[in-house]
Amino acid sequence: MEKNELNIHCDGGSRGNPGPAAVGVVIKNQDNQVLFEISKTIGESTNNVAEYRGVIEALKLLKNKQVKTQRINFFLDSQVVANQLAGIFKIKELHLKKLYLVAQNLIQELKIPVTYIIIKREFNQRADFLVNQALDQATF
């Protein structure tokens, strides 16, 4: 791990797919200290859209807070979304392609190298908790 890098655990989920959806994000520094958390509903959506939106929300927060780092490591439990963001899987759905482009534009603006790491759900528990917390507290 580089001296100054961020580890970001992202999750997104919907109840119904599509259905009420939310994102959960945990941003940690290289010492594993939590710097920021996001727990936010995003309206009616699918799981994949919510996963993308989690990454986008994290990138927007970093941009708005003008966070400086040498690398961003995204930890995602969605193999499809992680591989699409990494350019390994082709994106066939237009609405997902648009979200991909939003994420890529934010990464270009931040000028920080990004990696995507696929993890098992049990290693993404805090982000998953934040998704469910937002959904449980929401009034749709």
Tab-separated table of C-alpha atoms in Angstrom:
chain	number	residue	atom	x	y	z
A	1	MET	CA	0.000	0.000	0.000
A	2	GLU	CA	1.324	3.440	-0.893
A	3	LYS	CA	2.095	5.943	1.835
A	4	ASN	CA	-0.883	8.127	1.031
A	5	GLU	CA	-3.799	6.214	-0.416
A	6	LEU	CA	-7.497	5.905	0.299
A	7	ASN	CA	-9.449	2.678	0.623
A	8	ILE	CA	-13.091	3.122	-0.263
A	9	HIS	CA	-15.690	0.450	0.412
A	10	CYS	CA	-18.796	1.056	-1.695
A	11	ASP	CA	-22.106	-0.707	-1.797
A	12	GLY	CA	-25.439	-0.081	-3.397
A	13	GLY	CA	-28.688	-1.910	-3.145
A	14	SER	CA	-32.353	-1.806	-3.948
A	15	ARG	CA	-35.320	-3.500	-2.409
A	16	GLY	CA	-37.137	-4.942	-5.360
A	17	ASN	CA	-34.535	-4.456	-8.121
A	18	PRO	CA	-35.805	-2.047	-9.268
A	19	GLY	CA	-37.117	-0.581	-6.074
A	20	PRO	CA	-36.202	1.851	-3.316
A	21	ALA	CA	-32.415	2.151	-3.492
A	22	ALA	CA	-29.513	3.521	-1.481
A	23	VAL	CA	-25.734	3.744	-1.364
A	24	GLY	CA	-23.258	3.139	1.434
A	25	VAL	CA	-19.672	4.372	1.324
A	26	VAL	CA	-16.815	4.119	3.820
A	27	ILE	CA	-13.655	6.102	3.050
A	28	LYS	CA	-10.563	5.156	5.066
A	29	ASN	CA	-6.990	6.407	5.061
A	30	GLN	CA	-3.898	4.206	4.856
A	31	ASP	CA	-4.041	3.716	8.653
A	32	ASN	CA	-7.555	2.256	8.367
A	33	GLN	CA	-9.118	5.301	10.047
A	34	VAL	CA	-12.581	6.218	8.797
A	35	LEU	CA	-12.492	9.686	7.239
A	36	PHE	CA	-15.983	9.853	5.745
A	37	GLU	CA	-19.140	7.785	5.483
A	38	ILE	CA	-22.113	8.162	3.177
A	39	SER	CA	-25.527	6.615	3.795
A	40	LYS	CA	-27.987	7.979	1.260
A	41	THR	CA	-31.139	7.006	-0.598
A	42	ILE	CA	-31.201	7.544	-4.357
A	43	GLY	CA	-34.870	6.946	-5.169
A	44	GLU	CA	-36.135	4.036	-7.255
A	45	SER	CA	-33.333	2.167	-8.964
A	46	THR	CA	-31.635	-1.163	-9.646
A	47	ASN	CA	-28.781	-2.765	-7.726
A	48	ASN	CA	-26.267	-2.037	-10.495
A	49	VAL	CA	-27.248	1.625	-10.724
A	50	ALA	CA	-26.942	1.899	-6.939
A	51	GLU	CA	-23.457	0.327	-7.057
A	52	TYR	CA	-22.351	2.886	-9.665
A	53	ARG	CA	-23.931	5.707	-7.676
A	54	GLY	CA	-21.943	4.654	-4.604
A	55	VAL	CA	-18.683	5.080	-6.510
A	56	ILE	CA	-19.865	8.402	-7.951
A	57	GLU	CA	-20.921	9.708	-4.516
A	58	ALA	CA	-17.480	8.813	-3.136
A	59	LEU	CA	-15.697	10.572	-6.002
A	60	LYS	CA	-17.903	13.667	-5.641
A	61	LEU	CA	-17.146	13.839	-1.926
A	62	LEU	CA	-13.397	13.611	-2.570
A	63	LYS	CA	-13.660	16.357	-5.175
A	64	ASN	CA	-15.792	18.645	-2.993
A	65	LYS	CA	-13.529	18.169	0.049
A	66	GLN	CA	-10.441	18.606	-2.173
A	67	VAL	CA	-8.915	15.457	-0.707
A	68	LYS	CA	-5.349	14.810	-1.825
A	69	THR	CA	-4.023	11.276	-2.129
A	70	GLN	CA	-1.690	9.258	-4.345
A	71	ARG	CA	-4.134	6.427	-5.085
A	72	ILE	CA	-7.756	5.422	-4.598
A	73	ASN	CA	-8.624	1.755	-4.046
A	74	PHE	CA	-12.307	0.965	-4.483
A	75	PHE	CA	-13.529	-2.221	-2.822
A	76	LEU	CA	-16.776	-3.466	-4.380
A	77	ASP	CA	-18.797	-6.633	-3.911
A	78	SER	CA	-20.371	-6.307	-7.361
A	79	GLN	CA	-18.183	-8.200	-9.813
A	80	VAL	CA	-20.092	-6.800	-12.799
A	81	VAL	CA	-19.784	-3.148	-11.784
A	82	ALA	CA	-16.144	-3.453	-10.666
A	83	ASN	CA	-15.171	-5.093	-13.959
A	84	GLN	CA	-17.142	-2.545	-15.990
A	85	LEU	CA	-15.475	0.352	-14.175
A	86	ALA	CA	-12.061	-1.258	-14.697
A	87	GLY	CA	-12.761	-1.602	-18.428
A	88	ILE	CA	-12.733	-5.412	-18.347
A	89	PHE	CA	-16.447	-5.945	-19.058
A	90	LYS	CA	-18.292	-4.174	-21.843
A	91	ILE	CA	-21.207	-1.999	-20.755
A	92	LYS	CA	-24.262	-2.797	-22.847
A	93	GLU	CA	-26.950	-0.773	-21.056
A	94	LEU	CA	-26.991	2.916	-22.019
A	95	HIS	CA	-28.021	4.104	-18.544
A	96	LEU	CA	-25.030	2.296	-17.001
A	97	LYS	CA	-22.705	3.638	-19.686
A	98	LYS	CA	-23.768	7.169	-18.708
A	99	LEU	CA	-22.948	6.472	-15.054
A	100	TYR	CA	-19.606	4.978	-16.092
A	101	LEU	CA	-18.784	8.197	-17.963
A	102	VAL	CA	-19.734	10.333	-14.952
A	103	ALA	CA	-17.346	8.279	-12.796
A	104	GLN	CA	-14.556	8.475	-15.386
A	105	ASN	CA	-14.951	12.252	-15.711
A	106	LEU	CA	-14.675	12.674	-11.935
A	107	ILE	CA	-11.558	10.486	-11.877
A	108	GLN	CA	-9.998	12.608	-14.636
A	109	GLU	CA	-10.800	15.784	-12.690
A	110	LEU	CA	-9.242	14.357	-9.517
A	111	LYS	CA	-6.116	13.227	-11.418
A	112	ILE	CA	-5.636	10.286	-9.044
A	113	PRO	CA	-4.989	6.666	-10.106
A	114	VAL	CA	-7.873	4.338	-9.255
A	115	THR	CA	-8.036	0.578	-8.788
A	116	TYR	CA	-11.114	-1.614	-8.367
A	117	ILE	CA	-10.915	-4.634	-6.103
A	118	ILE	CA	-13.681	-7.232	-5.956
A	119	ILE	CA	-14.391	-8.468	-2.442
A	120	LYS	CA	-16.855	-10.870	-0.876
A	121	ARG	CA	-19.954	-9.370	0.719
A	122	GLU	CA	-18.770	-10.270	4.204
A	123	PHE	CA	-15.797	-7.919	3.721
A	124	ASN	CA	-18.106	-5.041	2.803
A	125	GLN	CA	-20.291	-5.153	5.904
A	126	ARG	CA	-20.054	-1.512	6.977
A	127	ALA	CA	-20.966	-0.203	3.510
A	128	ASP	CA	-23.821	-2.721	3.347
A	129	PHE	CA	-24.996	-1.582	6.791
A	130	LEU	CA	-25.047	2.039	5.563
A	131	VAL	CA	-27.187	1.029	2.553
A	132	ASN	CA	-29.710	-0.719	4.778
A	133	GLN	CA	-29.667	2.094	7.326
A	134	ALA	CA	-30.598	4.612	4.630
A	135	LEU	CA	-33.359	2.351	3.302
A	136	ASP	CA	-34.734	1.630	6.781
A	137	GLN	CA	-34.904	5.338	7.633
A	138	ALA	CA	-36.339	6.426	4.279
A	139	THR	CA	-39.915	7.388	3.600
A	140	PHE	CA	-40.556	6.573	-0.038
